[in-house]
Short mmCIF file of C-alpha atoms in Angstrom, two decimals:
data_model
loop_
_atom_site.label_atom_id
_atom_site.label_comp_id
_atom_site.label_asym_id
_atom_site.label_seq_id
_atom_site.Cartn_x
_atom_site.Cartn_y
_atom_site.Cartn_z
CA MET A 28 54.67 109.00 92.89
CA GLN A 29 57.42 111.30 94.16
CA LYS A 30 59.89 109.60 91.80
CA VAL A 31 57.57 110.22 88.83
CA VAL A 32 57.29 113.92 89.72
CA ILE A 33 61.09 114.26 90.04
CA ILE A 34 61.64 112.56 86.67
CA PHE A 35 59.00 114.82 85.08
CA PHE A 36 60.67 118.00 86.35
CA LEU A 37 64.13 116.72 85.42
CA ALA A 38 62.89 116.08 81.88
CA LEU A 39 61.41 119.58 81.75
CA ALA A 40 64.67 121.12 82.95
CA ILE A 41 66.68 119.19 80.39
CA ASN A 42 64.26 119.95 77.57
CA GLY A 43 64.30 123.62 78.56
CA CYS A 44 68.05 123.46 78.09
CA GLU A 45 67.86 122.28 74.49
CA ARG A 46 69.16 124.63 71.85
CA ALA A 47 66.72 126.13 69.38
CA ASN A 48 67.86 123.72 66.64
CA GLY A 49 67.73 120.67 68.94
CA GLU A 50 71.52 120.46 69.23
CA TYR A 51 73.84 120.59 72.21
CA GLN A 52 77.54 121.08 72.95
CA ALA A 53 79.86 119.44 75.47
CA GLU A 54 81.03 121.68 78.30
CA PHE A 55 83.32 119.06 79.85
CA VAL A 56 84.07 115.37 79.29
CA GLN A 57 84.32 113.75 82.74
CA ASP A 58 85.39 110.32 81.54
CA GLY A 59 84.77 107.95 78.66
CA ASP A 60 81.03 107.69 79.26
CA SER A 61 79.97 110.89 81.09
CA VAL A 62 79.68 114.38 79.64
CA VAL A 63 78.61 117.74 81.04
CA ILE A 64 76.34 119.36 78.46
CA CYS A 65 76.10 123.13 77.98
CA CYS A 66 72.89 124.92 77.07
CA GLU A 67 72.36 128.26 75.35
CA GLN A 68 71.19 129.73 78.65
CA GLY A 69 74.50 128.80 80.29
CA GLU A 70 72.98 125.96 82.29
CA THR A 71 74.62 122.54 82.36
CA PHE A 72 73.53 118.97 83.01
CA ILE A 73 75.29 115.60 83.05
CA VAL A 74 74.60 112.81 80.59
CA ARG A 75 75.87 109.25 80.55
CA LEU A 76 76.31 107.39 77.29
CA ARG A 77 73.70 104.64 77.17
CA ASP A 78 74.74 100.99 76.81
CA ILE A 79 78.47 101.58 77.23
CA ASP A 80 80.80 101.47 80.23
CA ALA A 81 84.22 103.11 79.97
CA PRO A 82 87.20 102.40 82.23
CA GLU A 83 87.12 104.12 85.63
CA LYS A 84 89.65 106.90 86.26
CA GLN A 85 92.05 104.60 88.14
CA GLN A 86 91.88 101.84 85.52
CA PRO A 87 94.22 101.28 82.59
CA TYR A 88 93.04 103.03 79.41
CA ALA A 89 90.79 105.50 81.30
CA GLU A 90 92.66 108.56 80.04
CA GLN A 91 92.72 107.34 76.45
CA SER A 92 88.98 106.62 76.60
CA ARG A 93 88.20 110.08 77.98
CA ASP A 94 90.52 111.76 75.47
CA PHE A 95 88.93 109.92 72.53
CA LEU A 96 85.47 111.07 73.63
CA ARG A 97 86.80 114.64 74.02
CA GLN A 98 88.23 114.47 70.52
CA LEU A 99 84.90 113.28 69.09
CA LEU A 100 82.92 116.07 70.79
CA GLN A 101 85.38 118.95 70.60
CA ASP A 102 83.87 121.98 68.82
CA GLN A 103 80.91 119.85 67.71
CA THR A 104 77.20 120.28 68.10
CA PHE A 105 75.19 117.09 68.46
CA LYS A 106 71.77 115.65 69.14
CA LEU A 107 70.78 113.63 72.19
CA LYS A 108 68.47 110.62 72.08
CA GLY A 109 67.05 109.14 75.28
CA LEU A 110 64.78 110.07 78.17
CA GLU A 111 65.78 107.58 80.85
CA THR A 112 67.75 108.64 83.91
CA ASP A 113 70.04 106.50 86.02
CA ARG A 114 70.05 106.27 89.81
CA TYR A 115 72.46 109.22 89.97
CA GLY A 116 70.09 111.50 88.06
CA ARG A 117 72.11 111.46 84.84
CA ARG A 118 70.23 111.31 81.58
CA LEU A 119 71.09 108.12 79.66
CA VAL A 120 71.60 109.11 76.05
CA ASP A 121 72.89 108.28 72.64
CA ILE A 122 74.97 111.19 71.38
CA ILE A 123 74.45 111.65 67.65
CA LEU A 124 76.91 113.64 65.54
CA VAL A 125 75.56 114.93 62.23
CA ASP A 126 77.91 115.59 59.33
CA LYS A 127 76.84 119.05 58.12
CA GLN A 128 77.65 118.30 54.47
CA SER A 129 76.40 114.75 53.96
CA LEU A 130 73.83 114.89 56.81
CA GLU A 131 75.03 111.43 57.76
CA GLN A 132 74.54 110.60 61.45
CA TYR A 133 77.12 108.93 63.69
CA SER A 134 76.47 107.41 67.11
CA VAL A 135 79.22 108.44 69.52
CA ASN A 136 78.27 105.48 71.72
CA LYS A 137 78.94 103.14 68.80
CA LEU A 138 82.22 104.92 67.95
CA MET A 139 83.41 104.45 71.54
CA ILE A 140 82.82 100.67 71.28
CA GLU A 141 84.18 100.45 67.73
CA SER A 142 87.44 102.14 68.74
CA GLY A 143 87.90 99.91 71.78
CA SER A 144 87.47 102.88 74.13
CA ALA A 145 84.67 101.29 76.17
CA TRP A 146 82.86 98.05 76.91
CA VAL A 147 79.24 97.32 76.11
CA TRP A 148 77.40 97.70 79.44
CA ARG A 149 76.76 94.30 80.97
CA TYR A 150 72.95 94.70 81.03
CA SER A 151 72.67 96.07 77.50
CA ASN A 152 70.32 94.34 75.09
CA ASP A 153 71.93 95.99 72.09
CA TYR A 154 73.24 93.01 70.11
CA LYS A 155 74.64 95.21 67.35
CA LEU A 156 76.90 96.91 69.90
CA ARG A 157 77.98 93.49 71.21
CA TYR A 158 78.92 92.45 67.68
CA ILE A 159 80.88 95.69 67.18
CA GLN A 160 82.68 95.05 70.47
CA LYS A 161 83.60 91.54 69.33
CA GLN A 162 85.10 93.01 66.14
CA ALA A 163 87.10 95.59 68.13
CA ARG A 164 88.33 92.82 70.46
CA ASP A 165 89.27 90.55 67.54
CA GLU A 166 91.17 93.43 65.91
CA LYS A 167 92.79 94.37 69.26
CA LYS A 168 91.63 97.97 69.04
CA GLY A 169 92.02 100.35 71.96
CA LEU A 170 91.77 98.69 75.35
CA TRP A 171 91.64 95.30 73.65
CA ALA A 172 95.34 95.75 72.82
CA LEU A 173 96.15 95.76 76.55
CA PRO A 174 97.35 92.52 78.15
CA GLU A 175 94.38 90.55 79.45
CA SER A 176 95.59 91.07 83.03
CA GLN A 177 95.03 94.83 82.59
CA ARG A 178 91.53 94.50 81.09
CA LEU A 179 88.91 94.38 83.80
CA GLU A 180 85.35 95.39 83.00
CA PRO A 181 84.47 98.60 84.86
CA TRP A 182 81.53 97.03 86.72
CA LEU A 183 83.84 94.29 88.08
CA TRP A 184 86.49 96.89 88.93
CA ARG A 185 83.90 98.94 90.88
CA GLU A 186 82.81 95.83 92.81
CA GLN A 187 86.42 95.05 93.73
CA TYR A 188 87.05 98.69 94.68
CA ARG A 189 84.01 98.71 97.02
CA ARG A 190 85.06 95.41 98.61
CA ASN A 191 88.60 96.65 99.17
CA LYS A 192 87.30 99.89 100.66
CA LYS A 193 85.07 97.97 103.10
CA SER A 194 87.89 95.64 104.16
CA GLN A 195 90.14 98.62 104.92
CA LYS A 196 87.68 100.02 107.48
#
């Protein structure tokens, strides 16, 4: 019950942060899948891009992934889709860019996979994203151009990092 109440108030806080036109702006891009969002009232909150997993800061291609996401979001307003939160309290979202002239919508999550800047999250059920990832891998885009020895999925890298940390104690 306590968890439900916390999620309810978190959703209220985030929705209270939404701009009048339903659009947001990035305050800061932490890495290739986490963004600090700025509200009109000056408040901020953290979102994580749903269904993708970008390289961790110490991994090869982490800077390029973060920089590509920064480039996509720089000076842009965008819409957020998604109400779930992860265990760290971050809202899991799809960031949607809208072309002001054509009104065409672009999923930033999809663009991150398409460019080879992130992996599809291992528990994702989004088969379209998996297909897009296969195309990026076949075309050796982004991190897929790295030697195989330098390409380790972030979830496996985090497991190794935790194991190494424990063994050093």
